[in-house]
mmCIF file of C-alpha atoms in Angstrom:
data_model
loop_
_atom_site.group_PDB
_atom_site.id
_atom_site.type_symbol
_atom_site.label_atom_id
_atom_site.label_comp_id
_atom_site.label_asym_id
_atom_site.label_seq_id
_atom_site.Cartn_x
_atom_site.Cartn_y
_atom_site.Cartn_z
ATOM 1 C CA MET A 1 133.929 151.837 265.040
ATOM 2 C CA GLU A 2 133.528 151.003 268.656
ATOM 3 C CA ASN A 3 131.486 148.114 268.321
ATOM 4 C CA LYS A 4 133.195 146.789 265.112
ATOM 5 C CA LYS A 5 135.798 143.907 265.472
ATOM 6 C CA ARG A 6 139.159 145.120 264.038
ATOM 7 C CA ILE A 7 140.710 143.571 260.885
ATOM 8 C CA MET A 8 144.450 144.022 259.826
ATOM 9 C CA SER A 9 145.954 143.174 256.365
ATOM 10 C CA GLY A 10 148.697 144.425 253.978
ATOM 11 C CA MET A 11 150.670 143.946 251.021
ATOM 12 C CA ARG A 12 154.386 144.240 250.285
ATOM 13 C CA PRO A 13 154.779 147.347 247.573
ATOM 14 C CA THR A 14 156.228 145.216 244.819
ATOM 15 C CA GLY A 15 154.966 147.318 241.767
ATOM 16 C CA LYS A 16 151.427 147.476 240.108
ATOM 17 C CA LEU A 17 148.842 144.853 240.919
ATOM 18 C CA HIS A 18 147.345 142.345 238.575
ATOM 19 C CA LEU A 19 143.803 140.798 238.463
ATOM 20 C CA GLY A 20 144.713 138.042 240.883
ATOM 21 C CA HIS A 21 145.431 140.770 243.596
ATOM 22 C CA TYR A 22 142.261 142.197 242.590
ATOM 23 C CA LEU A 23 139.826 139.223 243.012
ATOM 24 C CA GLY A 24 141.632 137.652 245.901
ATOM 25 C CA VAL A 25 142.387 140.438 247.996
ATOM 26 C CA LEU A 26 141.179 144.148 246.949
ATOM 27 C CA LYS A 27 137.377 142.810 246.370
ATOM 28 C CA ASN A 28 137.380 141.315 249.841
ATOM 29 C CA TRP A 29 138.848 144.228 251.448
ATOM 30 C CA VAL A 30 136.203 146.506 249.984
ATOM 31 C CA ASN A 31 133.298 144.278 251.194
ATOM 32 C CA LEU A 32 134.975 144.107 254.808
ATOM 33 C CA GLN A 33 135.797 147.558 255.173
ATOM 34 C CA ASN A 34 132.004 148.634 255.677
ATOM 35 C CA GLU A 35 131.394 145.904 258.276
ATOM 36 C CA TYR A 36 134.863 146.037 260.284
ATOM 37 C CA ASP A 37 137.290 148.449 261.356
ATOM 38 C CA CYS A 38 140.026 147.805 259.099
ATOM 39 C CA TYR A 39 143.589 148.757 259.012
ATOM 40 C CA PHE A 40 145.356 148.065 255.548
ATOM 41 C CA SER A 41 149.397 148.509 255.571
ATOM 42 C CA ILE A 42 151.609 148.946 252.629
ATOM 43 C CA ALA A 43 154.288 147.089 254.297
ATOM 44 C CA ASP A 44 157.597 148.626 252.940
ATOM 45 C CA TRP A 45 159.551 147.174 255.688
ATOM 46 C CA HIS A 46 158.576 143.753 254.426
ATOM 47 C CA ALA A 47 159.672 144.349 251.321
ATOM 48 C CA LEU A 48 163.189 145.151 252.346
ATOM 49 C CA THR A 49 163.505 141.431 253.636
ATOM 50 C CA THR A 50 164.212 140.469 250.216
ATOM 51 C CA LYS A 51 165.007 143.646 248.202
ATOM 52 C CA TYR A 52 167.153 145.408 250.932
ATOM 53 C CA ASN A 53 169.758 145.951 247.861
ATOM 54 C CA ASP A 54 166.977 147.063 245.405
ATOM 55 C CA THR A 55 165.163 149.979 246.540
ATOM 56 C CA ASP A 56 165.177 152.225 243.279
ATOM 57 C CA LEU A 57 161.720 151.661 242.645
ATOM 58 C CA MET A 58 160.675 151.737 246.434
ATOM 59 C CA LYS A 59 158.683 155.204 246.390
ATOM 60 C CA GLN A 60 157.022 154.381 242.821
ATOM 61 C CA ASN A 61 155.927 150.919 244.209
ATOM 62 C CA VAL A 62 154.451 152.273 247.240
ATOM 63 C CA ARG A 63 152.709 154.714 244.911
ATOM 64 C CA ASP A 64 151.401 152.076 242.464
ATOM 65 C CA VAL A 65 149.823 149.784 245.244
ATOM 66 C CA LEU A 66 148.174 152.907 246.718
ATOM 67 C CA LEU A 67 146.634 153.846 243.324
ATOM 68 C CA ASP A 68 145.348 150.575 242.723
ATOM 69 C CA TRP A 69 144.002 150.253 246.229
ATOM 70 C CA LEU A 70 142.052 153.338 245.684
ATOM 71 C CA CYS A 71 141.008 152.675 242.258
ATOM 72 C CA ALA A 72 139.664 149.342 243.549
ATOM 73 C CA GLY A 73 137.455 150.901 246.046
ATOM 74 C CA VAL A 74 139.481 150.895 249.184
ATOM 75 C CA ASP A 75 138.000 154.098 250.900
ATOM 76 C CA PRO A 76 140.403 155.909 253.102
ATOM 77 C CA GLU A 77 137.382 157.721 254.651
ATOM 78 C CA VAL A 78 136.252 154.253 255.776
ATOM 79 C CA SER A 79 139.585 152.160 256.353
ATOM 80 C CA THR A 80 142.504 153.376 257.574
ATOM 81 C CA ILE A 81 145.356 153.109 254.837
ATOM 82 C CA TYR A 82 148.973 153.633 256.107
ATOM 83 C CA LEU A 83 152.522 153.063 255.390
ATOM 84 C CA GLN A 84 154.206 150.670 257.448
ATOM 85 C CA SER A 85 157.473 152.548 258.026
ATOM 86 C CA LEU A 86 155.342 155.511 258.978
ATOM 87 C CA VAL A 87 154.192 153.819 261.994
ATOM 88 C CA PRO A 88 157.366 153.414 264.117
ATOM 89 C CA GLN A 89 155.399 151.940 266.969
ATOM 90 C CA THR A 90 155.170 148.613 265.151
ATOM 91 C CA ALA A 91 158.893 148.727 265.118
ATOM 92 C CA SER A 92 159.130 149.243 268.666
ATOM 93 C CA LEU A 93 156.464 146.331 269.528
ATOM 94 C CA HIS A 94 158.175 144.016 267.549
ATOM 95 C CA ILE A 95 161.403 144.600 269.503
ATOM 96 C CA TYR A 96 159.432 143.342 272.599
ATOM 97 C CA LEU A 97 157.853 140.524 270.939
ATOM 98 C CA SER A 98 161.414 139.538 269.734
ATOM 99 C CA MET A 99 162.285 139.154 273.099
ATOM 100 C CA ILE A 100 159.772 136.637 273.719
ATOM 101 C CA THR A 101 159.735 134.473 270.797
ATOM 102 C CA PRO A 102 161.642 131.132 271.035
ATOM 103 C CA GLN A 103 163.634 130.630 267.914
ATOM 104 C CA ASN A 104 162.447 127.452 266.983
ATOM 105 C CA TRP A 105 158.957 128.921 266.580
ATOM 106 C CA VAL A 106 160.576 131.253 263.678
ATOM 107 C CA GLU A 107 162.162 128.511 261.881
ATOM 108 C CA ARG A 108 158.966 126.335 261.772
ATOM 109 C CA ASP A 109 157.431 129.091 259.920
ATOM 110 C CA PRO A 110 156.523 127.598 256.511
ATOM 111 C CA THR A 111 157.801 130.478 254.394
ATOM 112 C CA LEU A 112 160.903 130.024 256.024
ATOM 113 C CA LYS A 113 161.115 126.439 255.272
ATOM 114 C CA ASP A 114 160.327 126.980 251.774
ATOM 115 C CA LEU A 115 163.201 129.375 251.363
ATOM 116 C CA ALA A 116 165.619 126.965 253.149
ATOM 117 C CA LYS A 117 164.690 124.368 250.717
ATOM 118 C CA ILE A 118 165.166 126.857 247.707
ATOM 119 C CA MET A 119 168.705 127.722 249.132
ATOM 120 C CA LYS A 120 169.815 124.071 250.040
ATOM 121 C CA ASP A 121 168.774 123.078 246.291
ATOM 122 C CA LYS A 122 171.028 126.034 245.230
ATOM 123 C CA GLN A 123 173.617 124.866 247.650
ATOM 124 C CA GLU A 124 173.383 128.122 249.770
ATOM 125 C CA ASN A 125 173.504 128.292 253.242
ATOM 126 C CA MET A 126 170.583 129.463 255.662
ATOM 127 C CA SER A 127 173.436 131.606 257.347
ATOM 128 C CA ASN A 128 173.162 133.863 254.211
ATOM 129 C CA LEU A 129 169.689 134.751 255.258
ATOM 130 C CA SER A 130 169.385 138.527 256.643
ATOM 131 C CA TYR A 131 168.277 139.133 260.214
ATOM 132 C CA GLY A 132 165.240 140.849 258.883
ATOM 133 C CA LEU A 133 164.070 137.863 256.695
ATOM 134 C CA PHE A 134 164.627 135.462 259.353
ATOM 135 C CA GLY A 135 162.781 137.525 261.769
ATOM 136 C CA TYR A 136 159.898 138.568 259.486
ATOM 137 C CA PRO A 137 157.423 136.478 261.122
ATOM 138 C CA VAL A 138 157.645 138.389 264.253
ATOM 139 C CA LEU A 139 157.267 141.827 262.434
ATOM 140 C CA MET A 140 154.428 140.135 260.872
ATOM 141 C CA THR A 141 153.061 139.591 264.393
ATOM 142 C CA ALA A 142 153.770 143.182 265.407
ATOM 143 C CA ASP A 143 151.765 144.447 262.581
ATOM 144 C CA ILE A 144 148.495 142.631 263.476
ATOM 145 C CA LEU A 145 149.120 143.162 267.393
ATOM 146 C CA THR A 146 149.807 146.806 266.892
ATOM 147 C CA PHE A 147 146.403 147.536 266.373
ATOM 148 C CA ASN A 148 144.881 144.349 268.604
ATOM 149 C CA ALA A 149 143.415 143.141 265.389
ATOM 150 C CA HIS A 150 140.641 140.474 265.947
ATOM 151 C CA LEU A 151 140.828 139.068 262.369
ATOM 152 C CA VAL A 152 143.458 138.631 259.713
ATOM 153 C CA PRO A 153 142.067 137.751 256.298
ATOM 154 C CA VAL A 154 143.653 135.053 254.521
ATOM 155 C CA GLY A 155 143.535 132.147 252.257
ATOM 156 C CA ILE A 156 143.925 128.908 253.580
ATOM 157 C CA ASP A 157 147.615 128.358 252.676
ATOM 158 C CA GLN A 158 148.511 131.586 254.926
ATOM 159 C CA VAL A 159 146.633 130.273 258.149
ATOM 160 C CA ALA A 160 150.113 129.001 259.440
ATOM 161 C CA HIS A 161 151.319 132.802 259.534
ATOM 162 C CA VAL A 162 148.204 133.805 261.692
ATOM 163 C CA GLU A 163 148.775 130.853 264.108
ATOM 164 C CA LEU A 164 152.097 131.818 264.876
ATOM 165 C CA SER A 165 150.883 135.619 265.937
ATOM 166 C CA ARG A 166 148.367 133.842 268.085
ATOM 167 C CA ASP A 167 150.978 131.678 269.917
ATOM 168 C CA ILE A 168 153.422 135.005 270.207
ATOM 169 C CA ALA A 169 149.893 136.704 271.747
ATOM 170 C CA ARG A 170 149.328 133.803 273.849
ATOM 171 C CA ARG A 171 152.793 133.574 275.025
ATOM 172 C CA PHE A 172 153.121 137.264 275.868
ATOM 173 C CA ASN A 173 149.805 137.141 277.831
ATOM 174 C CA ASN A 174 150.959 134.088 279.457
ATOM 175 C CA ILE A 175 154.532 135.317 280.599
ATOM 176 C CA TYR A 176 153.108 139.007 282.078
ATOM 177 C CA LYS A 177 150.086 137.309 283.463
ATOM 178 C CA THR A 178 147.456 139.476 281.424
ATOM 179 C CA ASP A 179 144.883 139.333 278.834
ATOM 180 C CA TYR A 180 146.230 142.340 276.974
ATOM 181 C CA PHE A 181 146.705 140.859 273.494
ATOM 182 C CA ILE A 182 143.685 139.427 271.455
ATOM 183 C CA GLU A 183 144.734 136.389 269.909
ATOM 184 C CA PRO A 184 144.155 137.152 266.082
ATOM 185 C CA GLN A 185 141.984 134.683 264.303
ATOM 186 C CA PRO A 186 142.162 134.117 260.604
ATOM 187 C CA LYS A 187 139.060 135.204 258.599
ATOM 188 C CA LEU A 188 139.328 132.692 255.692
ATOM 189 C CA THR A 189 138.473 134.397 252.275
ATOM 190 C CA GLN A 190 137.520 131.942 249.336
ATOM 191 C CA VAL A 191 139.863 133.188 246.585
ATOM 192 C CA PRO A 192 139.054 132.678 243.031
ATOM 193 C CA LEU A 193 141.880 130.475 241.166
ATOM 194 C CA LEU A 194 143.137 132.705 238.265
ATOM 195 C CA LYS A 195 145.923 131.234 236.450
ATOM 196 C CA GLY A 196 148.413 133.302 234.634
ATOM 197 C CA LEU A 197 147.721 133.416 230.896
ATOM 198 C CA ASP A 198 150.388 130.886 230.400
ATOM 199 C CA GLY A 199 148.455 128.316 232.729
ATOM 200 C CA ASN A 200 151.226 129.004 235.488
ATOM 201 C CA LYS A 201 150.935 130.736 238.789
ATOM 202 C CA MET A 202 150.073 134.389 237.784
ATOM 203 C CA GLY A 203 152.993 136.747 238.798
ATOM 204 C CA LYS A 204 154.620 139.969 237.532
ATOM 205 C CA SER A 205 157.927 138.126 237.281
ATOM 206 C CA PHE A 206 156.540 135.435 234.955
ATOM 207 C CA ASN A 207 155.054 138.182 232.661
ATOM 208 C CA ASN A 208 151.784 136.338 232.431
ATOM 209 C CA ASP A 209 149.364 138.840 234.290
ATOM 210 C CA ILE A 210 146.822 141.341 233.574
ATOM 211 C CA LYS A 211 147.903 144.529 235.576
ATOM 212 C CA LEU A 212 144.739 146.713 236.545
ATOM 213 C CA ALA A 213 146.560 149.690 235.192
ATOM 214 C CA ASP A 214 147.156 148.075 231.762
ATOM 215 C CA SER A 215 145.437 149.957 229.019
ATOM 216 C CA ALA A 216 142.515 148.241 227.150
ATOM 217 C CA GLU A 217 144.818 147.706 224.082
ATOM 218 C CA ILE A 218 147.456 145.841 226.273
ATOM 219 C CA THR A 219 144.664 143.954 228.052
ATOM 220 C CA GLN A 220 143.346 142.741 224.597
ATOM 221 C CA LYS A 221 146.939 141.776 223.322
ATOM 222 C CA LYS A 222 147.783 139.747 226.697
ATOM 223 C CA ILE A 223 144.370 137.585 226.708
ATOM 224 C CA MET A 224 145.110 137.021 222.831
ATOM 225 C CA SER A 225 148.246 135.269 224.033
ATOM 226 C CA GLY A 226 146.235 133.336 226.406
ATOM 227 C CA ILE A 227 146.220 129.372 226.080
ATOM 228 C CA THR A 228 142.704 127.785 225.411
ATOM 229 C CA ASP A 229 142.192 123.839 224.326
ATOM 230 C CA ARG A 230 145.480 122.708 223.078
ATOM 231 C CA ASN A 231 143.873 120.134 221.011
ATOM 232 C CA ARG A 232 141.836 122.448 218.917
ATOM 233 C CA ILE A 233 144.033 123.569 216.032
ATOM 234 C CA ARG A 234 141.479 125.121 213.492
ATOM 235 C CA LYS A 235 138.171 127.084 214.211
ATOM 236 C CA ASP A 236 136.251 124.350 212.566
ATOM 237 C CA ASP A 237 137.768 121.700 215.240
ATOM 238 C CA LYS A 238 135.369 121.196 217.888
ATOM 239 C CA GLY A 239 136.408 122.110 221.410
ATOM 240 C CA ASN A 240 136.165 120.959 224.988
ATOM 241 C CA PRO A 241 135.960 124.148 227.576
ATOM 242 C CA ASN A 242 137.135 121.770 230.261
ATOM 243 C CA ASN A 243 140.427 120.969 228.246
ATOM 244 C CA CYS A 244 140.782 125.013 227.860
ATOM 245 C CA GLU A 245 143.408 125.763 230.195
ATOM 246 C CA VAL A 246 143.202 129.412 230.843
ATOM 247 C CA ILE A 247 140.630 131.464 228.808
ATOM 248 C CA TYR A 248 137.389 129.521 230.139
ATOM 249 C CA ASP A 249 138.424 129.838 233.600
ATOM 250 C CA TYR A 250 138.769 133.582 233.058
ATOM 251 C CA TRP A 251 135.063 133.408 231.548
ATOM 252 C CA LYS A 252 134.005 131.743 234.406
ATOM 253 C CA ILE A 253 134.794 134.833 236.590
ATOM 254 C CA PHE A 254 133.978 137.505 234.556
ATOM 255 C CA GLY A 255 131.300 136.395 232.165
ATOM 256 C CA ASN A 256 127.640 135.849 233.372
ATOM 257 C CA SER A 257 125.697 132.226 232.738
ATOM 258 C CA GLU A 258 124.366 133.494 229.508
ATOM 259 C CA GLU A 259 127.650 134.298 228.179
ATOM 260 C CA LEU A 260 129.097 131.487 229.508
ATOM 261 C CA ALA A 261 126.511 129.167 227.688
ATOM 262 C CA CYS A 262 127.338 131.299 224.108
ATOM 263 C CA VAL A 263 131.023 130.581 224.821
ATOM 264 C CA CYS A 264 130.721 126.820 225.403
ATOM 265 C CA ASP A 265 128.111 126.450 222.799
ATOM 266 C CA GLY A 266 130.575 128.221 220.174
ATOM 267 C CA CYS A 267 133.691 126.062 221.074
ATOM 268 C CA GLN A 268 131.664 122.593 221.403
ATOM 269 C CA ASN A 269 130.244 123.265 217.768
ATOM 270 C CA ALA A 270 133.082 124.886 216.239
ATOM 271 C CA THR A 271 130.742 128.155 215.730
ATOM 272 C CA MET A 272 133.234 130.395 217.589
ATOM 273 C CA GLY A 273 136.866 130.295 216.812
ATOM 274 C CA CYS A 274 139.366 130.884 219.777
ATOM 275 C CA ALA A 275 140.388 134.075 218.601
ATOM 276 C CA GLU A 276 137.078 135.379 218.674
ATOM 277 C CA CYS A 277 136.422 133.838 222.015
ATOM 278 C CA LYS A 278 139.713 135.919 223.441
ATOM 279 C CA ARG A 279 138.615 139.199 221.576
ATOM 280 C CA LYS A 280 135.053 138.818 223.555
ATOM 281 C CA LEU A 281 136.672 138.102 226.809
ATOM 282 C CA ALA A 282 139.057 140.887 226.428
ATOM 283 C CA ALA A 283 136.010 143.316 225.833
ATOM 284 C CA LYS A 284 134.442 141.883 228.866
ATOM 285 C CA ILE A 285 137.474 142.406 231.439
ATOM 286 C CA ASN A 286 137.944 145.899 229.784
ATOM 287 C CA GLU A 287 134.234 146.698 230.572
ATOM 288 C CA GLN A 288 134.673 145.583 233.980
ATOM 289 C CA LEU A 289 137.914 147.544 234.452
ATOM 290 C CA ALA A 290 137.534 150.711 232.844
ATOM 291 C CA PRO A 291 135.848 152.628 235.840
ATOM 292 C CA LEU A 292 138.891 151.568 237.828
ATOM 293 C CA ARG A 293 141.076 152.611 235.371
ATOM 294 C CA GLU A 294 139.455 155.626 234.904
ATOM 295 C CA LYS A 295 139.542 156.444 238.468
ATOM 296 C CA ARG A 296 143.360 155.563 238.582
ATOM 297 C CA ALA A 297 143.892 157.886 236.112
ATOM 298 C CA GLU A 298 142.227 160.831 237.837
ATOM 299 C CA LEU A 299 144.222 160.076 240.854
ATOM 300 C CA GLU A 300 147.216 159.841 239.065
ATOM 301 C CA ASN A 301 147.061 163.506 237.811
ATOM 302 C CA ASP A 302 146.486 164.408 241.448
ATOM 303 C CA LEU A 303 149.135 162.868 243.123
ATOM 304 C CA ASP A 304 149.369 165.732 245.780
ATOM 305 C CA LYS A 305 145.720 164.168 247.116
ATOM 306 C CA VAL A 306 147.210 160.526 246.963
ATOM 307 C CA ASN A 307 150.324 161.496 249.254
ATOM 308 C CA ASP A 308 148.015 163.064 251.541
ATOM 309 C CA ILE A 309 145.718 160.042 251.819
ATOM 310 C CA LEU A 310 148.664 157.997 252.785
ATOM 311 C CA HIS A 311 150.292 160.413 255.051
ATOM 312 C CA THR A 312 146.781 161.033 256.801
ATOM 313 C CA GLY A 313 145.843 157.616 257.300
ATOM 314 C CA SER A 314 149.576 156.967 258.531
ATOM 315 C CA LYS A 315 149.171 159.654 261.470
ATOM 316 C CA LYS A 316 145.514 158.202 262.143
ATOM 317 C CA ALA A 317 147.269 154.452 262.700
ATOM 318 C CA GLN A 318 150.202 156.478 264.786
ATOM 319 C CA ILE A 319 147.416 157.397 267.040
ATOM 320 C CA GLU A 320 145.995 154.094 267.786
ATOM 321 C CA ALA A 321 149.366 152.233 267.394
ATOM 322 C CA GLN A 322 150.590 154.423 270.351
ATOM 323 C CA LYS A 323 147.620 153.548 272.456
ATOM 324 C CA VAL A 324 148.220 149.753 272.090
ATOM 325 C CA LEU A 325 152.165 150.229 272.491
ATOM 326 C CA ASP A 326 151.975 152.229 275.437
ATOM 327 C CA GLY A 327 149.368 149.434 277.028
ATOM 328 C CA ALA A 328 151.938 146.807 276.270
ATOM 329 C CA VAL A 329 154.969 148.764 277.991
ATOM 330 C CA ASP A 330 152.966 149.107 280.919
ATOM 331 C CA VAL A 331 152.030 145.677 281.223
ATOM 332 C CA ILE A 332 155.910 144.746 280.539
ATOM 333 C CA LYS A 333 156.763 147.073 283.314
ATOM 334 C CA MET A 334 159.137 149.061 281.578
ATOM 335 C CA TYR A 335 160.330 152.270 283.140
ATOM 336 C CA LYS A 336 158.592 155.510 281.595
#
């Protein structure tokens, strides 16, 4: 690991993960873990920023996220998988970083701007935001700097978050006349656009997603509800794949060139109805997810092992985090 650049990334535990998470994040992590020294956090403190009063499912959500990571191929023998709240060094570093971060830097964060607009539309006051939510960009920076990560894998829409972390790292170095913290760089990832089955953004709250943990039967049922070409009413109507709002996009991700050609031909010449097309797609997706679901089922039958993986990874993360924190405290010249 000595010569490898370090990557840090994480997810809030909000429940079982769906295909969007798998294609957009997990497959990328699996590819990165053999090339980089990876730290992957289940960010339960971040979950509290908006769900502080709704924690009944927190433990289950943490477990579900971990199970989905493991079944997708994130390897605890290669990557460091940890629970954010089990690495208190991040909280300590967060305090130090919060002391040097100007308030207007936090206020310019795009997520907070979006939230402010939502609250304004609802005629609510920004003063109702919790201190934790308002300061989450600094906590996110602490997540990254706790391991002095070189790179943070993000989509293009998340680059602004990493830029703020770079600004805070640079300000720390300037104030204390050091080069201690690496200014983290965004590592752009090409995220396949996977709409929800209703054509909107895929999300658990919209009930339009396919979860990695869904059974084959549930997956098929969900796929059968997916939107196709709205102008194609009957099977003998000729359709246009380019007007297929959801299902053809799924085929482009999960099918090969031969299958795509077959689907296009069947649609355009009305030799394959939308129902048949969806059944074939469901079978294709189920085939690709079968190994993940089998592994998840095995892990669910050995939750002690799953728990050990998380605690072992968290202890490993603590050791490295303490090294970084000690160095930062020395730079600040705190009493020890």
